PDB file of C-alpha atoms in Angstrom:
ATOM      1  CA  GLY A   1     -63.729  -6.729  14.927  1.00  0.00           C
ATOM      2  CA  GLU A   2     -64.722  -7.249  11.196  1.00  0.00           C
ATOM      3  CA  SER A   3     -63.270 -10.020   9.295  1.00  0.00           C
ATOM      4  CA  VAL A   4     -60.811  -9.885   6.963  1.00  0.00           C
ATOM      5  CA  GLY A   5     -60.901 -12.678   3.949  1.00  0.00           C
ATOM      6  CA  LEU A   6     -58.947 -14.112   1.339  1.00  0.00           C
ATOM      7  CA  HIS A   7     -60.490 -15.380  -1.889  1.00  0.00           C
ATOM      8  CA  LEU A   8     -58.572 -18.449  -2.461  1.00  0.00           C
ATOM      9  CA  PRO A   9     -57.046 -20.791   0.077  1.00  0.00           C
ATOM     10  CA  THR A  10     -54.799 -22.332  -2.184  1.00  0.00           C
ATOM     11  CA  LEU A  11     -52.677 -20.781  -5.235  1.00  0.00           C
ATOM     12  CA  SER A  12     -50.348 -22.829  -7.446  1.00  0.00           C
ATOM     13  CA  VAL A  13     -47.946 -21.011  -9.891  1.00  0.00           C
ATOM     14  CA  GLN A  14     -44.991 -21.880 -11.886  1.00  0.00           C
ATOM     15  CA  GLU A  15     -41.590 -20.812 -10.546  1.00  0.00           C
ATOM     16  CA  GLY A  16     -40.417 -17.703 -12.460  1.00  0.00           C
ATOM     17  CA  ASP A  17     -44.265 -16.381 -13.062  1.00  0.00           C
ATOM     18  CA  ASN A  18     -45.765 -13.274 -11.001  1.00  0.00           C
ATOM     19  CA  SER A  19     -48.404 -14.537  -8.300  1.00  0.00           C
ATOM     20  CA  ILE A  20     -51.057 -12.193  -6.914  1.00  0.00           C
ATOM     21  CA  ILE A  21     -52.675 -12.944  -3.676  1.00  0.00           C
ATOM     22  CA  ASN A  22     -55.887 -11.263  -2.859  1.00  0.00           C
ATOM     23  CA  CYS A  23     -57.540  -9.974   0.501  1.00  0.00           C
ATOM     24  CA  ALA A  24     -61.146  -8.622   0.863  1.00  0.00           C
ATOM     25  CA  TYR A  25     -61.600  -6.630   4.061  1.00  0.00           C
ATOM     26  CA  SER A  26     -64.847  -5.305   5.731  1.00  0.00           C
ATOM     27  CA  ASN A  27     -63.959  -2.591   8.183  1.00  0.00           C
ATOM     28  CA  SER A  28     -63.724   0.734   6.382  1.00  0.00           C
ATOM     29  CA  ALA A  29     -62.285   2.403   9.157  1.00  0.00           C
ATOM     30  CA  SER A  30     -58.935   0.218   9.226  1.00  0.00           C
ATOM     31  CA  ASP A  31     -56.018   2.582   8.354  1.00  0.00           C
ATOM     32  CA  TYR A  32     -53.176   0.015   8.092  1.00  0.00           C
ATOM     33  CA  PHE A  33     -53.034  -3.293   6.490  1.00  0.00           C
ATOM     34  CA  ILE A  34     -50.045  -5.665   6.338  1.00  0.00           C
ATOM     35  CA  TRP A  35     -49.139  -8.892   4.548  1.00  0.00           C
ATOM     36  CA  TYR A  36     -47.511 -11.575   6.353  1.00  0.00           C
ATOM     37  CA  LYS A  37     -45.662 -14.900   5.003  1.00  0.00           C
ATOM     38  CA  GLN A  38     -45.676 -17.903   7.532  1.00  0.00           C
ATOM     39  CA  GLU A  39     -43.680 -20.888   6.806  1.00  0.00           C
ATOM     40  CA  SER A  40     -44.168 -23.952   8.139  1.00  0.00           C
ATOM     41  CA  GLY A  41     -43.073 -24.167  11.724  1.00  0.00           C
ATOM     42  CA  LYS A  42     -42.114 -20.457  11.864  1.00  0.00           C
ATOM     43  CA  GLY A  43     -44.153 -17.517  13.007  1.00  0.00           C
ATOM     44  CA  PRO A  44     -45.721 -15.055  10.616  1.00  0.00           C
ATOM     45  CA  GLN A  45     -42.861 -12.643   9.061  1.00  0.00           C
ATOM     46  CA  PHE A  46     -43.770  -9.223   7.934  1.00  0.00           C
ATOM     47  CA  ILE A  47     -43.539  -8.674   3.976  1.00  0.00           C
ATOM     48  CA  ILE A  48     -44.575  -5.134   3.321  1.00  0.00           C
ATOM     49  CA  ASP A  49     -47.323  -2.736   4.770  1.00  0.00           C
ATOM     50  CA  ILE A  50     -49.768  -0.004   3.730  1.00  0.00           C
ATOM     51  CA  ARG A  51     -51.642   2.796   5.310  1.00  0.00           C
ATOM     52  CA  SER A  52     -55.118   3.692   4.139  1.00  0.00           C
ATOM     53  CA  ASN A  53     -53.672   7.261   2.485  1.00  0.00           C
ATOM     54  CA  MET A  54     -51.773   5.048   0.068  1.00  0.00           C
ATOM     55  CA  ASP A  55     -52.923   3.207  -3.011  1.00  0.00           C
ATOM     56  CA  LYS A  56     -49.694   1.160  -3.624  1.00  0.00           C
ATOM     57  CA  ARG A  57     -46.500   0.202  -2.085  1.00  0.00           C
ATOM     58  CA  GLN A  58     -43.609  -1.460  -3.580  1.00  0.00           C
ATOM     59  CA  GLY A  59     -40.841  -3.697  -2.005  1.00  0.00           C
ATOM     60  CA  GLN A  60     -38.550  -5.865  -3.146  1.00  0.00           C
ATOM     61  CA  ARG A  61     -40.152  -8.327  -5.661  1.00  0.00           C
ATOM     62  CA  VAL A  62     -43.436  -7.411  -3.683  1.00  0.00           C
ATOM     63  CA  THR A  63     -46.066  -4.526  -4.464  1.00  0.00           C
ATOM     64  CA  VAL A  64     -49.309  -4.175  -2.360  1.00  0.00           C
ATOM     65  CA  LEU A  65     -52.143  -2.613  -4.098  1.00  0.00           C
ATOM     66  CA  LEU A  66     -55.284  -0.974  -1.496  1.00  0.00           C
ATOM     67  CA  ASN A  67     -58.416  -0.209  -3.234  1.00  0.00           C
ATOM     68  CA  LYS A  68     -60.484   1.387  -0.765  1.00  0.00           C
ATOM     69  CA  THR A  69     -63.589   1.977  -2.833  1.00  0.00           C
ATOM     70  CA  VAL A  70     -64.249  -1.955  -3.026  1.00  0.00           C
ATOM     71  CA  LYS A  71     -62.287  -2.756   0.194  1.00  0.00           C
ATOM     72  CA  HIS A  72     -59.772  -4.882  -1.479  1.00  0.00           C
ATOM     73  CA  LEU A  73     -55.978  -5.755  -0.856  1.00  0.00           C
ATOM     74  CA  SER A  74     -53.745  -7.624  -3.102  1.00  0.00           C
ATOM     75  CA  LEU A  75     -50.260  -8.378  -2.711  1.00  0.00           C
ATOM     76  CA  GLN A  76     -48.169  -9.317  -6.001  1.00  0.00           C
ATOM     77  CA  ILE A  77     -44.977 -11.349  -6.060  1.00  0.00           C
ATOM     78  CA  ALA A  78     -42.692 -10.937  -9.133  1.00  0.00           C
ATOM     79  CA  ALA A  79     -40.573 -13.928 -10.167  1.00  0.00           C
ATOM     80  CA  THR A  80     -41.758 -16.341  -7.891  1.00  0.00           C
ATOM     81  CA  GLN A  81     -39.043 -18.655  -6.468  1.00  0.00           C
ATOM     82  CA  PRO A  82     -39.507 -21.799  -4.366  1.00  0.00           C
ATOM     83  CA  GLY A  83     -38.763 -19.956  -1.371  1.00  0.00           C
ATOM     84  CA  ASP A  84     -41.838 -18.127  -1.841  1.00  0.00           C
ATOM     85  CA  SER A  85     -43.721 -21.042  -0.886  1.00  0.00           C
ATOM     86  CA  ALA A  86     -45.829 -20.407   2.391  1.00  0.00           C
ATOM     87  CA  VAL A  87     -48.990 -19.212   3.590  1.00  0.00           C
ATOM     88  CA  TYR A  88     -49.759 -15.764   3.155  1.00  0.00           C
ATOM     89  CA  PHE A  89     -52.061 -13.694   5.595  1.00  0.00           C
ATOM     90  CA  CYS A  90     -53.315 -10.136   5.012  1.00  0.00           C
ATOM     91  CA  ALA A  91     -53.974  -8.272   8.337  1.00  0.00           C
ATOM     92  CA  GLU A  92     -55.941  -4.847   9.153  1.00  0.00           C
ATOM     93  CA  ASN A  93     -55.175  -2.741  12.149  1.00  0.00           C
ATOM     94  CA  GLY A  94     -58.529  -1.087  12.605  1.00  0.00           C
ATOM     95  CA  ALA A  95     -59.174   2.600  13.688  1.00  0.00           C
ATOM     96  CA  GLY A  96     -58.265   3.349  16.965  1.00  0.00           C
ATOM     97  CA  GLY A  97     -54.427   2.690  17.124  1.00  0.00           C
ATOM     98  CA  GLY A  98     -54.198  -1.073  16.972  1.00  0.00           C
ATOM     99  CA  ALA A  99     -55.320  -1.604  20.739  1.00  0.00           C
ATOM    100  CA  ASP A 100     -57.735  -4.226  19.390  1.00  0.00           C
ATOM    101  CA  GLY A 101     -55.001  -5.840  17.754  1.00  0.00           C
ATOM    102  CA  LEU A 102     -54.525  -7.219  14.277  1.00  0.00           C
ATOM    103  CA  THR A 103     -57.277  -8.786  12.502  1.00  0.00           C
ATOM    104  CA  PHE A 104     -56.278 -11.730  10.234  1.00  0.00           C
ATOM    105  CA  GLY A 105     -57.257 -13.265   7.022  1.00  0.00           C
ATOM    106  CA  LYS A 106     -57.433 -16.946   6.542  1.00  0.00           C
ATOM    107  CA  GLY A 107     -54.373 -17.291   4.476  1.00  0.00           C
ATOM    108  CA  THR A 108     -53.571 -18.375   1.096  1.00  0.00           C
ATOM    109  CA  HIS A 109     -51.086 -21.184   0.676  1.00  0.00           C
ATOM    110  CA  LEU A 110     -48.998 -20.305  -2.177  1.00  0.00           C
ATOM    111  CA  ILE A 111     -47.405 -23.421  -3.756  1.00  0.00           C
ATOM    112  CA  ILE A 112     -44.454 -22.892  -6.269  1.00  0.00           C
ATOM    113  CA  GLN A 113     -44.150 -25.583  -8.992  1.00  0.00           C
ATOM    114  CA  PRO A 114     -41.078 -26.157 -10.504  1.00  0.00           C
TER     115      PRO A 114
ATOM    116  CA  LYS B   1     -30.505  -7.907  17.331  1.00  0.00           C
ATOM    117  CA  ALA B   2     -32.241 -11.069  18.696  1.00  0.00           C
ATOM    118  CA  GLY B   3     -35.861 -11.504  17.601  1.00  0.00           C
ATOM    119  CA  VAL B   4     -38.971 -12.396  19.702  1.00  0.00           C
ATOM    120  CA  THR B   5     -37.904 -15.566  21.876  1.00  0.00           C
ATOM    121  CA  GLN B   6     -40.939 -17.783  22.887  1.00  0.00           C
ATOM    122  CA  THR B   7     -40.357 -20.798  25.381  1.00  0.00           C
ATOM    123  CA  PRO B   8     -40.936 -23.508  25.600  1.00  0.00           C
ATOM    124  CA  ARG B   9     -41.479 -24.541  21.240  1.00  0.00           C
ATOM    125  CA  TYR B  10     -43.569 -27.407  22.361  1.00  0.00           C
ATOM    126  CA  LEU B  11     -45.704 -28.356  25.255  1.00  0.00           C
ATOM    127  CA  ILE B  12     -48.189 -31.296  26.070  1.00  0.00           C
ATOM    128  CA  LYS B  13     -50.534 -30.988  28.903  1.00  0.00           C
ATOM    129  CA  THR B  14     -53.457 -32.903  30.183  1.00  0.00           C
ATOM    130  CA  ARG B  15     -57.030 -31.712  30.206  1.00  0.00           C
ATOM    131  CA  GLY B  16     -57.579 -29.764  33.127  1.00  0.00           C
ATOM    132  CA  GLN B  17     -54.155 -28.581  33.887  1.00  0.00           C
ATOM    133  CA  GLN B  18     -52.854 -25.345  33.692  1.00  0.00           C
ATOM    134  CA  VAL B  19     -49.856 -23.735  31.620  1.00  0.00           C
ATOM    135  CA  THR B  20     -47.561 -20.504  31.483  1.00  0.00           C
ATOM    136  CA  LEU B  21     -46.084 -19.775  28.330  1.00  0.00           C
ATOM    137  CA  SER B  22     -43.274 -17.291  28.023  1.00  0.00           C
ATOM    138  CA  CYS B  23     -41.972 -14.411  25.471  1.00  0.00           C
ATOM    139  CA  SER B  24     -39.044 -12.231  25.392  1.00  0.00           C
ATOM    140  CA  PRO B  25     -39.701  -9.179  22.925  1.00  0.00           C
ATOM    141  CA  ILE B  26     -37.181  -7.437  20.805  1.00  0.00           C
ATOM    142  CA  SER B  27     -34.626  -5.192  22.848  1.00  0.00           C
ATOM    143  CA  GLY B  28     -36.658  -1.954  23.392  1.00  0.00           C
ATOM    144  CA  HIS B  29     -39.972  -2.961  22.325  1.00  0.00           C
ATOM    145  CA  ARG B  30     -42.505  -2.032  25.084  1.00  0.00           C
ATOM    146  CA  SER B  31     -45.744  -3.838  23.521  1.00  0.00           C
ATOM    147  CA  VAL B  32     -46.359  -7.590  23.492  1.00  0.00           C
ATOM    148  CA  SER B  33     -49.295  -9.113  22.120  1.00  0.00           C
ATOM    149  CA  TRP B  34     -50.560 -12.870  22.203  1.00  0.00           C
ATOM    150  CA  TYR B  35     -52.302 -14.628  19.217  1.00  0.00           C
ATOM    151  CA  GLN B  36     -53.901 -18.138  19.105  1.00  0.00           C
ATOM    152  CA  GLN B  37     -53.466 -19.998  15.766  1.00  0.00           C
ATOM    153  CA  THR B  38     -55.842 -22.875  14.892  1.00  0.00           C
ATOM    154  CA  PRO B  39     -56.289 -24.521  11.336  1.00  0.00           C
ATOM    155  CA  GLY B  40     -60.021 -23.821  12.019  1.00  0.00           C
ATOM    156  CA  GLN B  41     -60.160 -20.137  13.174  1.00  0.00           C
ATOM    157  CA  GLY B  42     -56.816 -18.742  11.953  1.00  0.00           C
ATOM    158  CA  LEU B  43     -54.837 -16.304  13.969  1.00  0.00           C
ATOM    159  CA  GLN B  44     -56.935 -14.610  16.615  1.00  0.00           C
ATOM    160  CA  PHE B  45     -56.058 -12.087  19.111  1.00  0.00           C
ATOM    161  CA  LEU B  46     -55.927 -12.754  22.722  1.00  0.00           C
ATOM    162  CA  PHE B  47     -54.409  -9.560  24.556  1.00  0.00           C
ATOM    163  CA  GLU B  48     -51.900  -6.706  24.234  1.00  0.00           C
ATOM    164  CA  TYR B  49     -49.974  -5.647  27.045  1.00  0.00           C
ATOM    165  CA  PHE B  50     -47.769  -2.294  27.189  1.00  0.00           C
ATOM    166  CA  SER B  51     -45.678  -0.852  30.255  1.00  0.00           C
ATOM    167  CA  GLU B  52     -47.002  -3.766  32.210  1.00  0.00           C
ATOM    168  CA  THR B  53     -50.690  -3.087  31.442  1.00  0.00           C
ATOM    169  CA  GLN B  54     -53.187  -4.937  29.456  1.00  0.00           C
ATOM    170  CA  ARG B  55     -54.633  -2.452  26.831  1.00  0.00           C
ATOM    171  CA  ASN B  56     -57.111  -4.648  25.178  1.00  0.00           C
ATOM    172  CA  LYS B  57     -58.404  -8.145  25.136  1.00  0.00           C
ATOM    173  CA  GLY B  58     -59.929 -10.397  22.358  1.00  0.00           C
ATOM    174  CA  ASN B  59     -62.853 -12.669  22.568  1.00  0.00           C
ATOM    175  CA  PHE B  60     -61.707 -15.460  25.046  1.00  0.00           C
ATOM    176  CA  PRO B  61     -62.639 -16.747  28.106  1.00  0.00           C
ATOM    177  CA  GLY B  62     -61.414 -15.564  31.617  1.00  0.00           C
ATOM    178  CA  ARG B  63     -59.238 -19.003  31.456  1.00  0.00           C
ATOM    179  CA  PHE B  64     -56.699 -16.872  29.374  1.00  0.00           C
ATOM    180  CA  SER B  65     -54.796 -14.353  31.090  1.00  0.00           C
ATOM    181  CA  GLY B  66     -51.218 -12.784  30.970  1.00  0.00           C
ATOM    182  CA  ARG B  67     -48.979 -10.011  32.263  1.00  0.00           C
ATOM    183  CA  GLN B  68     -46.123  -8.259  31.401  1.00  0.00           C
ATOM    184  CA  PHE B  69     -43.057  -7.380  33.347  1.00  0.00           C
ATOM    185  CA  SER B  70     -40.841  -4.495  33.983  1.00  0.00           C
ATOM    186  CA  ASN B  71     -38.480  -5.916  31.514  1.00  0.00           C
ATOM    187  CA  SER B  72     -41.470  -6.064  28.986  1.00  0.00           C
ATOM    188  CA  ARG B  73     -41.226  -9.972  29.074  1.00  0.00           C
ATOM    189  CA  SER B  74     -44.588 -11.507  28.949  1.00  0.00           C
ATOM    190  CA  GLU B  75     -46.508 -14.665  30.055  1.00  0.00           C
ATOM    191  CA  MET B  76     -49.472 -16.014  29.253  1.00  0.00           C
ATOM    192  CA  ASN B  77     -51.495 -18.472  31.330  1.00  0.00           C
ATOM    193  CA  VAL B  78     -54.296 -20.761  30.230  1.00  0.00           C
ATOM    194  CA  SER B  79     -56.192 -22.297  33.098  1.00  0.00           C
ATOM    195  CA  THR B  80     -58.425 -25.637  33.326  1.00  0.00           C
ATOM    196  CA  LEU B  81     -57.199 -26.777  29.609  1.00  0.00           C
ATOM    197  CA  GLU B  82     -59.582 -27.907  27.259  1.00  0.00           C
ATOM    198  CA  LEU B  83     -59.071 -30.253  24.187  1.00  0.00           C
ATOM    199  CA  GLY B  84     -59.869 -27.253  22.021  1.00  0.00           C
ATOM    200  CA  ASP B  85     -57.069 -24.896  23.513  1.00  0.00           C
ATOM    201  CA  SER B  86     -54.508 -27.151  21.273  1.00  0.00           C
ATOM    202  CA  ALA B  87     -52.993 -24.268  19.184  1.00  0.00           C
ATOM    203  CA  LEU B  88     -49.710 -22.491  18.105  1.00  0.00           C
ATOM    204  CA  TYR B  89     -49.772 -19.602  20.382  1.00  0.00           C
ATOM    205  CA  LEU B  90     -47.684 -16.687  18.885  1.00  0.00           C
ATOM    206  CA  CYS B  91     -46.097 -13.413  20.775  1.00  0.00           C
ATOM    207  CA  ALA B  92     -45.503 -10.214  18.898  1.00  0.00           C
ATOM    208  CA  SER B  93     -43.718  -7.374  20.000  1.00  0.00           C
ATOM    209  CA  SER B  94     -43.634  -3.883  18.489  1.00  0.00           C
ATOM    210  CA  PRO B  95     -41.855  -0.411  19.797  1.00  0.00           C
ATOM    211  CA  GLY B  96     -44.998   1.266  20.710  1.00  0.00           C
ATOM    212  CA  THR B  97     -48.527   1.102  19.590  1.00  0.00           C
ATOM    213  CA  ALA B  98     -49.817  -2.249  18.891  1.00  0.00           C
ATOM    214  CA  GLY B  99     -49.880  -3.434  15.405  1.00  0.00           C
ATOM    215  CA  TYR B 100     -47.287  -1.273  13.858  1.00  0.00           C
ATOM    216  CA  GLY B 101     -43.737  -2.839  13.753  1.00  0.00           C
ATOM    217  CA  TYR B 102     -45.171  -6.289  14.672  1.00  0.00           C
ATOM    218  CA  THR B 103     -42.481  -9.036  15.000  1.00  0.00           C
ATOM    219  CA  PHE B 104     -43.731 -12.426  15.694  1.00  0.00           C
ATOM    220  CA  GLY B 105     -41.808 -15.171  17.434  1.00  0.00           C
ATOM    221  CA  SER B 106     -42.054 -18.569  16.191  1.00  0.00           C
ATOM    222  CA  GLY B 107     -44.883 -19.711  18.679  1.00  0.00           C
ATOM    223  CA  THR B 108     -45.168 -22.413  21.286  1.00  0.00           C
ATOM    224  CA  ARG B 109     -47.030 -25.451  20.007  1.00  0.00           C
ATOM    225  CA  LEU B 110     -49.491 -26.255  22.938  1.00  0.00           C
ATOM    226  CA  THR B 111     -51.101 -29.740  22.926  1.00  0.00           C
ATOM    227  CA  VAL B 112     -53.930 -30.636  24.982  1.00  0.00           C
ATOM    228  CA  VAL B 113     -54.653 -34.458  25.400  1.00  0.00           C
TER     229      VAL B 113
END
């Protein structure tokens, strides 16, 4: 499958600030996108998802934006907290019902500075 | 409800040996997928099972195999282990179609020496 990538391997933000993590995807046929958070020693944890027929979706302190024109996905985390420190992955579920599995980006390590 | 359970959490094997990893999905989930996570390659799809049938397979050699039982529990097997097989192996379950509603387990950390 085609790759899904993130722009920055590491992002450092001050506690309380907003953070934005970006992701570029290349498979224009992808119809479903997910953001995962992975803490050390744990498996990826679902944060928020968005389908290709939407541009924006909000959760608790998180917002995902999808720009299909430039094939760009972003995760915004409001008022970051120490517990937000983790590696964040975007993933796409290509067209075809997901039988090919999810394609993950390389991940961005979010560091929250006190 | 209980999450996805993977056993064992850690394994150390010698090159050339084989290994079997186990995954118990969330109750009621019928799809189980396996992923390999390494620092260099990231998360890569291995295969997915649904109702005891392998629906698709990622780009891995035939040494990697799996199966799913009637209770949806799944096992993956790696034969003739190589040093490069050292990785975190993650299992994810979902109610139906793979990719939607995924819940990951904590993984099995395999070290090949």
